[in-house]
Amino acid sequence: MSTEQVAGLDIRAVAPIGSVAARLRRVRGQREGRSRAQLNSAAVLTLGVAAIHFAVAPAHLLEYPLYGILFICLGLAQVGLAVAVLVVPSRRLFAIAAAGTGTVIVVYLVSRTLGMPLAPVPWRREEVGFPDVAATLMEAVCWLLFLLLMRRPRRPRTRGRIRLALSTAPGFLLACVLAYAGVGSALTPMPVAYSVAPAIPGQASTSLANLVAPPGPEPVKSFTLTAAVTTIGGHQAWAFNGTVPGPELRVTYGDRVRVTLVNHLPEATSIHWHGIRVPNAEDGVAGVTQDAVRPGGSYVYEFVANDAGTFWYHSHQDTSAQLPRGLLGAIVVEPRAGGVANQRDYSLTIHTLAGSDSIAVNGTANLHLDAVPGEMVRLRLINGATLGGGFDPTPQTPVLVGASYSVVALDGHDLNQPQQLGPERIPLGMGQRADVVFRMPAGDAVRVVGIQGSRPLLPFGPRQSTASVTIGDGPAPAAIEPGSLPRFDLTRYGVTAADPVADAGRYDLTQQILIGAEGPVFRNGGVGGIDTFNGHASPLVPPILVREGDLVRLHIVNPGNIGAHPIHIHGHVFSVLAKNGQPVAGSPVHLDAILVGPRETWDVAFKADNPGIWMLHCHVLGHAGNGMSMTINYAGISTPYTMGTGSGNVPE
Ligand code: C2O
Ligand code: CU
């Protein structure tokens, strides 16, 4: 039996096999003529892009099926292209590949700038995310490679295997790293709807939306804060009523404060009343106590000012992006008539100028204030500065020179019998406040110095920005090197007095809060370092569960060697118990943020007397955004709001 018969084939029918073989030989020859490294790199990068397109497809299928199908088709086409590039390379194929890849890049750019006509919301600019950036980077490299490959092949160049491997390695590595990071982040997207305190079916709970200020006879003080994009000093800023900081709101203890937020920004926003113990539904935290107010919308906040002191307000939606753009301002609650009043009373908001890293006080680097000799002057220092793009945790350390002074309040709470101080640096973490009072001397002006921007990373280039405040008209006091001055120590200042929370000695609950950093890990559709409480990043930090009436003690530990973390509580005030195990030796200290320096431990306590769901987070906004944020949940309270891509609420 002949082989031809066994195969059941007529030998003539397979005659073209010879020409196929010749064709393959020719192809191989062409391939040798081209850079094998370029071919291999283009193929593996195209496969990397396909992997990311497959990874993003499921989420898109759920959200907007057309996109899901598109990404699957694109992924399949790219797998086909990668195979074709290796098996049947030709100039025509490269031309088609370059045109196709170029089109994908252009469509991507359009979707991220103008928006797409066929989209969940037509012509709305889409968010830039890590997976799409990784995919587009690879596509850009592919596109260049296809253009190079389109050139007429040169004379075959024979290369050793090692040289070929070496020249393929960069493309291969790039594809591996970007595809891994892109696929990983695509598979760990920001949650769609995460609730920090969901109502549990079958269990009775009160929605925090009911926790509003009950009606009452208090005098009403009304304000309107309109958030809009403006230009200040040539830079774009997001501002309340056109200024950065926003207008100072002054009310009197016991007033009913009513603030209408009007949002003319291109994004949703909110207002949080930092340090004021408002009812939970008025706390202004997007995704926890309300939905962020959409562009064109408005929202009314109402609370009774039941703490006299220095507070501030700021956006609590996408805080790490919105606050540095300018959405912050001071709110001063003056004591009732008969309380201590000073002849001059100024709030000084320290902040960074939008669009730059320069430091300023009330909008300027050289603020001048009036006071005449003999007058008592109160300066309410507020640290609202986001240094280093929100990641530099260096506290401000303002120093008053030219007069002796006392620190009469911290975080809006009076200190008992404060003594007079010479020049001392007052450490103020982001979010913290200090009120200083002095008598205006005869002759010389008084200055506040030591207000600084980020230390530059390079020895040359822009200098560290500084800001100062000059009070009075006389000659400035002699310049001083703030770095050499002692630091104000709040744990041994003023005179001991009773404090029911600090003196309790027994607590219903003690919780440790361990400050940390880890990573890089995949989180919220990206990859990078995370900042943690007890080893977890928000929203996955287990909440502190309390019951109304509990006395709660927190043991806050910062094992790190660098960086001070201002740990801020909403809706409550901490009584400081001890620092590094040493009990407070002077006046009771009441703070809404504890500045926990390197290798420090702080013991603080609070009374759970304001039911709701409350944030507890580091006020270094970059840290909070990277996960250093959690909640205190009261038993029996739930929130109807969620954070994530579904609602668009992003509290940090
Ligand atoms: Cu001033 Cu949760 O913030
Ligand atoms: Cu921090």
XYZ file of C-alpha atoms and ligand atoms in Angstrom:
656
model
C 0.000 0.000 0.000
C 1.434 3.331 -0.972
C 1.505 6.173 1.480
C -0.572 8.196 -0.951
C -3.327 5.640 -0.694
C -3.101 5.370 3.077
C -3.554 9.043 3.428
C -6.417 8.725 1.021
C -5.163 11.760 -0.768
C -4.164 12.418 -4.287
C -0.559 13.596 -4.216
C -1.443 16.284 -6.742
C -3.910 17.796 -4.377
C -1.176 18.672 -1.870
C 1.270 19.906 -4.447
C 0.903 23.556 -3.293
C 2.613 22.494 -0.096
C 5.836 23.165 -1.827
C 4.863 26.743 -2.516
C 3.665 27.192 1.121
C 7.034 26.000 2.326
C 8.705 28.425 -0.007
C 6.493 31.166 1.263
C 7.336 30.366 4.868
C 11.025 30.409 3.970
C 10.538 33.768 2.362
C 8.697 35.037 5.424
C 11.456 33.790 7.663
C 13.921 35.580 5.456
C 11.951 38.788 5.756
C 11.743 38.296 9.464
C 15.489 37.970 9.665
C 15.706 41.134 7.639
C 13.647 42.937 10.224
C 14.694 43.301 13.785
C 13.521 40.134 15.479
C 13.703 42.057 18.720
C 11.192 44.599 17.411
C 8.836 41.871 16.236
C 8.988 40.014 19.525
C 8.574 43.181 21.580
C 5.597 44.374 19.538
C 3.929 40.988 19.948
C 4.446 40.685 23.685
C 3.404 44.304 24.349
C 0.268 43.768 22.270
C -0.507 40.704 24.388
C 0.036 42.814 27.534
C -2.527 45.348 26.330
C -4.947 42.536 25.496
C -4.570 41.198 29.051
C -5.548 44.585 30.510
C -8.495 44.868 28.111
C -9.769 41.450 29.211
C -9.275 42.440 32.869
C -11.366 45.617 32.607
C -14.100 43.982 30.518
C -16.190 42.369 33.330
C -16.627 45.608 35.266
C -17.595 47.402 32.059
C -20.034 44.660 31.100
C -21.920 45.313 34.342
C -21.773 49.069 34.066
C -22.169 49.722 30.346
C -22.334 46.513 28.240
C -21.289 48.202 24.990
C -17.888 49.045 26.508
C -17.566 45.528 27.893
C -18.135 43.968 24.471
C -15.805 46.489 22.896
C -12.981 45.605 25.277
C -13.458 41.869 24.708
C -13.382 42.336 20.910
C -10.355 44.605 21.217
C -8.587 42.045 23.383
C -9.317 39.236 20.920
C -8.151 41.354 17.986
C -4.941 42.116 19.838
C -4.244 38.454 20.559
C -4.765 37.779 16.847
C -2.471 40.642 15.937
C 0.284 39.402 18.255
C 0.141 35.948 16.661
C 0.081 37.393 13.141
C 3.078 39.597 13.868
C 5.104 36.521 14.779
C 3.802 34.135 12.137
C 3.020 36.173 9.039
C 4.810 39.490 9.390
C 4.478 41.821 6.446
C 4.660 45.508 5.825
C 0.961 45.557 5.092
C 0.226 43.917 8.432
C 2.379 46.488 10.234
C 0.604 49.314 8.436
C -2.770 47.940 9.551
C -1.438 47.398 13.089
C -0.029 50.936 13.299
C -3.326 52.400 12.066
C -5.359 50.270 14.493
C -3.127 50.959 17.487
C -3.036 54.648 16.645
C -6.835 54.722 16.482
C -7.125 53.068 19.891
C -4.737 55.654 21.362
C -6.673 58.535 19.802
C -10.011 57.187 21.049
C -8.487 56.847 24.515
C -7.230 60.435 24.498
C -10.602 61.729 23.306
C -12.458 59.793 26.006
C -10.218 61.296 28.699
C -10.484 64.867 27.417
C -13.787 65.426 25.573
C -15.723 62.274 26.403
C -17.375 59.857 24.000
C -20.668 60.217 22.110
C -21.640 56.630 22.966
C -21.149 56.422 26.715
C -23.177 56.112 29.922
C -23.162 59.928 29.914
C -22.344 61.161 26.376
C -19.512 63.688 26.108
C -18.448 63.420 29.724
C -14.710 63.237 30.285
C -13.803 59.863 31.740
C -11.553 59.305 34.724
C -7.917 58.523 34.115
C -7.050 55.296 35.908
C -3.956 53.207 36.386
C -4.934 50.289 34.070
C -5.742 52.574 31.136
C -2.520 54.517 31.556
C -0.519 51.266 31.632
C -2.328 49.968 28.524
C -1.873 53.220 26.631
C 1.828 53.360 27.461
C 2.288 49.900 25.976
C 0.178 50.833 22.961
C 2.290 53.907 22.352
C 5.443 51.773 22.319
C 3.749 49.243 19.988
C 2.697 51.996 17.650
C 6.297 53.223 17.372
C 7.534 49.677 16.801
C 4.966 49.100 14.032
C 6.076 52.313 12.351
C 9.693 51.163 12.518
C 8.760 47.736 11.180
C 6.920 49.307 8.249
C 10.221 50.451 6.769
C 11.502 48.322 3.882
C 13.410 45.352 5.316
C 17.146 45.640 5.108
C 19.609 42.947 4.205
C 19.245 40.011 6.591
C 21.317 40.497 9.695
C 22.189 37.391 11.596
C 22.353 37.857 15.312
C 23.355 35.511 18.067
C 20.693 34.200 20.374
C 22.107 36.099 23.320
C 22.087 39.400 21.475
C 18.539 38.736 20.345
C 17.466 37.934 23.903
C 19.168 41.063 25.208
C 17.527 43.331 22.673
C 14.113 41.748 23.282
C 14.441 42.052 27.061
C 13.420 45.735 27.495
C 10.128 45.276 25.615
C 9.478 42.011 27.407
C 10.141 43.542 30.834
C 8.017 46.584 30.084
C 5.161 44.350 28.978
C 5.429 42.140 32.070
C 5.562 45.002 34.569
C 2.820 47.110 32.983
C 0.514 44.182 32.274
C 0.928 42.863 35.824
C 0.273 46.272 37.367
C -2.533 47.086 34.941
C -4.328 43.763 35.327
C -3.811 43.768 39.103
C -5.269 47.233 39.521
C -8.113 46.516 37.086
C -9.085 43.499 39.192
C -9.071 45.520 42.483
C -11.178 48.541 41.515
C -12.599 51.112 43.910
C -15.717 49.553 45.460
C -18.975 50.423 43.731
C -20.964 50.953 46.928
C -19.241 50.515 50.267
C -21.206 51.244 53.416
C -19.297 51.843 56.651
C -22.431 51.004 58.680
C -25.101 49.269 56.630
C -28.554 48.660 58.060
C -28.744 44.930 58.764
C -32.041 43.368 57.619
C -34.078 42.169 60.586
C -32.130 44.351 63.030
C -33.582 47.616 64.242
C -31.360 50.576 63.565
C -31.689 54.328 63.259
C -30.517 55.975 60.057
C -28.039 58.718 60.828
C -30.016 60.906 58.421
C -32.387 61.434 61.365
C -29.609 62.782 63.588
C -30.150 66.472 62.896
C -30.320 69.495 65.203
C -33.729 69.495 66.906
C -35.653 72.751 66.406
C -35.072 75.394 69.066
C -35.348 79.074 69.911
C -31.660 79.941 69.343
C -30.859 83.066 67.320
C -30.176 82.002 63.720
C -27.026 83.065 61.875
C -27.309 82.332 58.156
C -24.538 82.180 55.597
C -24.230 81.107 51.987
C -21.017 79.539 50.761
C -20.825 79.225 46.989
C -18.103 76.908 45.789
C -16.785 77.759 42.333
C -13.664 77.771 40.216
C -11.851 81.120 40.265
C -8.469 82.510 39.359
C -6.321 83.855 42.155
C -2.871 85.275 41.468
C -2.819 83.703 38.002
C -3.572 80.242 39.404
C -6.816 78.351 39.184
C -8.380 77.821 42.589
C -11.547 76.233 43.935
C -12.955 78.718 46.368
C -15.874 79.496 48.651
C -17.306 82.894 47.700
C -14.305 83.643 45.469
C -11.591 83.797 48.114
C -8.968 81.434 49.549
C -9.401 80.923 52.394
C -13.185 81.259 52.225
C -14.926 83.919 54.297
C -14.398 83.785 58.050
C -17.703 82.789 59.635
C -18.173 84.445 63.046
C -20.959 83.350 65.315
C -21.676 83.481 69.022
C -21.811 80.540 71.401
C -25.377 79.220 71.415
C -26.257 80.495 67.926
C -28.114 78.292 65.494
C -25.807 78.286 62.466
C -27.385 77.735 59.074
C -25.087 77.485 56.074
C -26.265 76.965 52.516
C -23.651 75.352 50.324
C -24.162 76.148 46.627
C -22.039 74.058 44.289
C -20.902 75.705 41.071
C -17.861 73.448 40.784
C -17.473 70.890 38.003
C -17.429 68.159 40.678
C -19.510 67.164 43.687
C -18.458 68.611 47.045
C -19.422 68.956 50.737
C -18.529 70.939 53.874
C -17.237 69.494 57.124
C -17.200 71.606 60.308
C -13.837 70.583 61.647
C -13.775 70.387 65.440
C -17.392 71.420 66.023
C -19.518 68.762 67.703
C -22.417 68.917 65.267
C -25.252 66.374 64.991
C -24.072 63.496 62.829
C -26.184 64.290 59.742
C -24.559 67.778 59.593
C -20.965 66.497 59.606
C -20.473 66.876 55.860
C -18.616 63.633 55.109
C -19.468 62.377 51.612
C -20.442 58.728 51.619
C -20.773 58.581 55.396
C -23.139 61.337 56.555
C -24.468 62.578 53.188
C -24.177 62.268 49.446
C -21.738 64.781 47.992
C -23.590 67.795 46.589
C -23.641 67.537 42.794
C -22.605 70.364 40.475
C -25.492 72.822 40.324
C -26.947 71.523 43.589
C -27.160 73.004 47.048
C -27.386 71.742 50.605
C -28.251 73.304 53.952
C -26.242 72.556 57.090
C -27.653 73.457 60.474
C -26.259 73.088 63.972
C -26.102 74.909 67.282
C -22.625 76.257 68.101
C -22.053 74.635 71.469
C -18.292 75.129 71.793
C -16.767 78.623 71.854
C -13.442 78.640 70.079
C -11.479 78.455 66.847
C -12.658 75.943 64.269
C -12.520 75.643 60.524
C -14.478 74.242 57.651
C -13.418 72.402 54.527
C -14.619 70.089 51.797
C -14.885 66.439 52.845
C -15.416 65.021 49.352
C -12.220 63.938 47.612
C -10.609 65.950 50.396
C -7.011 65.315 49.411
C -7.705 66.946 46.025
C -10.357 69.550 46.895
C -8.978 71.089 50.080
C -5.579 71.995 48.592
C -7.379 73.732 45.726
C -8.775 76.211 48.232
C -11.988 74.835 49.742
C -11.309 75.826 53.360
C -12.035 78.648 55.767
C -12.192 79.667 59.430
C -15.240 79.512 61.670
C -14.953 81.344 64.972
C -17.435 80.797 67.770
C -17.162 83.778 70.104
C -18.091 83.444 73.759
C -21.397 84.916 74.888
C -21.341 88.533 76.051
C -19.633 88.649 79.419
C -17.037 86.098 78.332
C -13.424 87.085 77.726
C -13.117 89.379 74.748
C -9.971 90.879 73.332
C -9.720 94.242 71.638
C -8.272 92.643 68.535
C -9.283 89.180 67.445
C -7.958 87.716 64.215
C -8.226 84.273 62.698
C -5.110 83.306 60.753
C -5.595 80.417 58.362
C -2.286 78.932 57.250
C -2.678 77.319 53.841
C -0.896 76.567 50.606
C -1.721 78.617 47.538
C -3.687 76.620 44.991
C -1.570 75.593 42.028
C 1.689 75.976 43.914
C 3.403 74.726 47.016
C 3.887 78.213 48.503
C 2.709 78.861 52.000
C 0.443 81.764 52.930
C -1.653 83.130 55.766
C -5.115 84.418 54.828
C -4.072 84.458 51.173
C -0.732 86.252 51.438
C 2.863 85.534 52.466
C 3.183 88.892 54.251
C 0.056 89.620 56.216
C -0.222 92.888 58.107
C -2.681 93.410 60.962
C -3.572 96.491 62.968
C -3.137 96.889 66.703
C -2.139 99.828 68.875
C 0.085 99.684 71.964
C -1.705 98.446 75.051
C -4.373 96.473 73.207
C -4.922 92.806 73.960
C -4.589 90.846 70.727
C -5.846 87.317 70.100
C -4.471 85.376 67.157
C -6.336 82.243 66.174
C -3.810 80.147 64.266
C -5.285 77.427 62.071
C -3.078 74.983 60.199
C -4.863 74.177 56.944
C -1.671 73.788 54.901
C -1.207 70.773 52.657
C 2.514 70.526 52.134
C 4.222 68.434 49.485
C 1.026 67.789 47.572
C -0.625 66.555 50.773
C 2.055 63.996 51.629
C 4.539 66.058 53.655
C 3.545 65.525 57.313
C 5.794 68.281 58.700
C 3.795 70.307 61.236
C 3.806 74.080 61.178
C 5.767 75.614 64.062
C 4.748 79.269 64.257
C 6.642 81.493 66.685
C 5.479 84.825 68.061
C 8.312 87.317 68.497
C 8.279 90.829 69.945
C 5.951 90.217 72.897
C 5.447 87.626 75.578
C 2.203 85.755 75.146
C 0.112 82.913 76.409
C -1.480 80.009 74.569
C -5.067 80.352 75.746
C -6.686 77.573 73.726
C -5.820 74.541 71.609
C -8.189 73.122 68.981
C -10.861 75.565 70.150
C -10.788 74.475 73.802
C -9.536 76.798 76.556
C -6.522 75.909 78.668
C -6.608 76.452 82.424
C -4.480 79.368 83.701
C -1.981 79.562 80.837
C 1.398 81.099 81.747
C 3.313 83.729 79.808
C 5.810 82.387 77.317
C 8.860 83.797 75.584
C 9.393 82.856 71.956
C 8.589 79.157 71.570
C 7.679 77.120 68.525
C 4.080 75.954 68.723
C 3.758 72.624 66.885
C 0.546 72.551 64.857
C -0.279 69.460 62.863
C -2.501 69.830 59.804
C -5.983 70.669 61.093
C -4.872 71.836 64.550
C -5.412 75.292 66.015
C -3.735 77.391 68.717
C -5.026 80.684 70.120
C -2.361 83.040 71.455
C -3.012 86.258 73.355
C -0.552 89.089 73.977
C -0.540 92.753 74.931
C 0.634 94.962 72.085
C 3.901 96.554 73.241
C 4.745 100.222 72.776
C 7.048 100.982 69.864
C 7.900 97.748 68.071
C 5.720 95.563 65.897
C 5.050 91.938 66.794
C 5.571 89.161 64.273
C 4.590 85.579 63.704
C 7.373 83.760 61.912
C 8.315 80.114 61.340
C 5.437 79.413 58.951
C 6.958 77.300 56.209
C 6.253 75.386 53.048
C 7.825 72.045 52.225
C 11.568 71.732 52.477
C 12.842 71.475 48.884
C 14.155 68.049 47.942
C 17.063 69.456 45.943
C 19.719 71.781 47.364
C 19.283 74.110 44.367
C 16.027 75.128 42.711
C 13.153 76.904 44.452
C 13.771 77.972 48.056
C 11.561 76.883 50.904
C 8.615 79.258 50.977
C 7.845 81.096 54.206
C 5.052 83.356 55.399
C 4.863 85.846 58.230
C 2.323 88.005 59.979
C 3.187 91.469 61.250
C 1.010 93.082 63.887
C 1.284 96.833 64.503
C 3.246 99.549 62.748
C 6.558 99.892 64.594
C 9.902 98.535 63.443
C 10.009 94.744 63.148
C 11.590 92.873 66.054
C 15.072 91.458 65.514
C 15.146 88.484 63.161
C 15.268 85.155 64.912
C 16.293 81.648 63.872
C 13.143 79.681 64.757
C 14.921 76.310 64.541
C 16.914 77.089 67.704
C 13.879 77.855 69.881
C 12.267 75.489 72.386
C 9.063 73.690 71.412
C 5.879 74.376 73.287
C 4.870 71.276 75.283
C 1.116 71.038 75.745
C 1.425 68.236 78.298
C 2.986 70.505 80.926
C 1.474 73.942 80.527
C -1.099 75.809 82.584
C -2.550 74.509 85.833
C -4.185 71.196 86.709
C -7.983 71.186 86.948
C -10.785 68.657 87.048
C -11.633 66.843 83.804
C -14.285 64.137 84.207
C -13.107 62.157 81.175
C -9.396 62.292 82.019
C -10.016 61.684 85.717
C -12.363 58.721 85.166
C -9.545 56.207 85.485
C -11.822 53.410 84.183
C -12.903 53.121 80.599
C -15.585 50.977 79.027
C -13.406 50.316 76.021
C -9.725 50.645 75.261
C -8.576 50.391 71.706
C -5.087 50.516 70.276
C -4.510 52.408 67.063
C -1.279 51.442 65.406
C -0.062 53.798 62.706
C 1.707 52.113 59.812
C 2.622 52.047 56.144
C 2.833 49.139 53.750
C 2.949 48.323 50.114
C 3.045 48.625 47.246
C -0.316 46.888 46.950
C -3.267 47.048 44.567
C -6.049 49.289 45.925
C -8.881 51.364 44.433
C -7.907 50.560 40.848
C -4.282 51.588 41.317
C -1.034 50.343 42.737
C 1.106 51.987 45.389
C 1.973 52.373 49.048
C -0.791 52.436 51.633
C -0.993 54.161 55.009
C -2.693 52.061 57.628
C -4.407 51.877 60.996
C -3.852 48.507 62.661
C -2.473 47.113 59.408
C -5.490 47.912 57.250
C -6.272 50.657 54.757
C -9.685 52.321 54.514
C -12.410 51.342 53.976
C -11.249 48.001 55.391
C -10.028 49.216 58.800
C -12.368 47.572 61.324
C -14.429 50.364 62.955
C -14.382 51.178 66.663
C -17.765 50.006 67.945
C -19.166 52.065 70.827
C -22.427 52.447 72.715
C -23.846 55.786 73.677
C -22.488 56.767 77.088
C -19.276 54.732 76.827
C -16.017 56.196 78.012
C -13.535 55.213 75.318
C -9.774 55.235 75.664
C -7.466 55.147 72.640
C -3.822 54.156 72.801
C -2.257 55.624 69.666
C 1.146 54.290 68.651
C 3.437 55.640 65.959
C 6.314 53.185 65.626
C 7.778 55.070 62.646
C 10.992 57.041 62.729
C 9.834 59.864 60.518
C 6.624 61.803 60.158
C 4.096 63.157 62.624
C 0.471 62.125 62.155
C -2.340 64.433 63.334
C -5.025 61.874 64.208
C -8.375 63.666 63.992
C -11.711 62.622 65.467
C -15.050 63.900 64.194
C -17.969 64.883 66.443
C -16.082 64.428 69.723
C -13.208 65.894 71.661
C -10.272 63.988 73.134
C -9.047 64.499 76.670
C -5.308 63.892 76.594
C -4.286 61.370 79.263
C -0.599 60.798 78.617
C 2.213 61.157 76.122
C 4.799 58.371 76.000
C 3.291 57.038 79.213
C 3.771 60.344 81.086
C 0.454 61.728 82.348
C -0.492 65.303 81.509
C 0.995 67.492 84.228
C -0.573 70.887 83.519
C -3.953 72.118 82.368
C -6.408 69.544 81.036
C -5.948 69.419 77.255
C -8.888 68.934 74.893
C -8.095 68.327 71.257
C -9.785 67.050 68.128
C -6.447 66.033 66.613
C -3.477 64.435 68.339
C -0.124 65.083 66.709
C 1.626 61.737 67.114
C 5.312 62.252 66.407
C 7.882 59.604 65.462
C 8.141 56.778 68.060
C 5.508 58.449 70.239
C 2.536 56.929 72.002
C -0.454 58.960 73.164
C -3.284 57.943 75.435
C -6.488 59.879 74.962
C -10.111 59.355 75.926
C -13.504 60.598 74.880
C -17.075 60.234 76.006
C -19.343 58.659 73.398
C -22.079 61.248 73.767
C -22.867 62.126 70.146
C -24.501 59.160 68.384
C -23.644 58.578 64.757
C -21.006 57.242 62.430
C -17.876 59.356 62.773
C -14.595 59.536 60.909
C -11.259 59.094 62.633
C -8.351 59.784 60.313
C -4.930 61.235 59.856
C -5.262 64.853 58.731
C -2.222 64.610 56.479
C -4.556 64.355 53.516
C -2.299 62.148 51.419
C -2.124 59.660 54.297
C -5.907 59.625 54.728
C -6.322 59.183 50.970
C -3.865 56.279 51.104
C -5.942 54.514 53.716
C -5.214 56.024 57.146
C -8.878 56.506 57.931
C -11.577 54.610 59.814
C -14.889 55.187 61.565
C -16.337 55.108 65.049
C -19.705 53.369 64.796
C -22.380 53.723 67.469
C -24.422 50.614 68.081
C -27.875 50.868 66.524
C -26.972 53.584 64.002
C -26.683 52.907 60.283
C -25.910 55.043 57.286
C -27.990 55.095 54.098
C -24.999 56.500 52.176
C -22.249 54.600 50.416
C -18.842 55.477 49.106
C -17.444 54.288 45.802
C -17.920 54.566 42.087
C -21.702 54.071 42.251
C -22.435 57.174 44.321
C -19.271 59.056 43.436
C -18.726 59.680 47.156
C -15.050 59.660 48.104
C -14.672 60.985 51.653
C -10.879 61.146 51.691
Cu -10.727 68.317 58.969
Cu -12.235 64.570 58.513
O -11.457 66.451 58.705
Cu -0.507 60.588 58.756
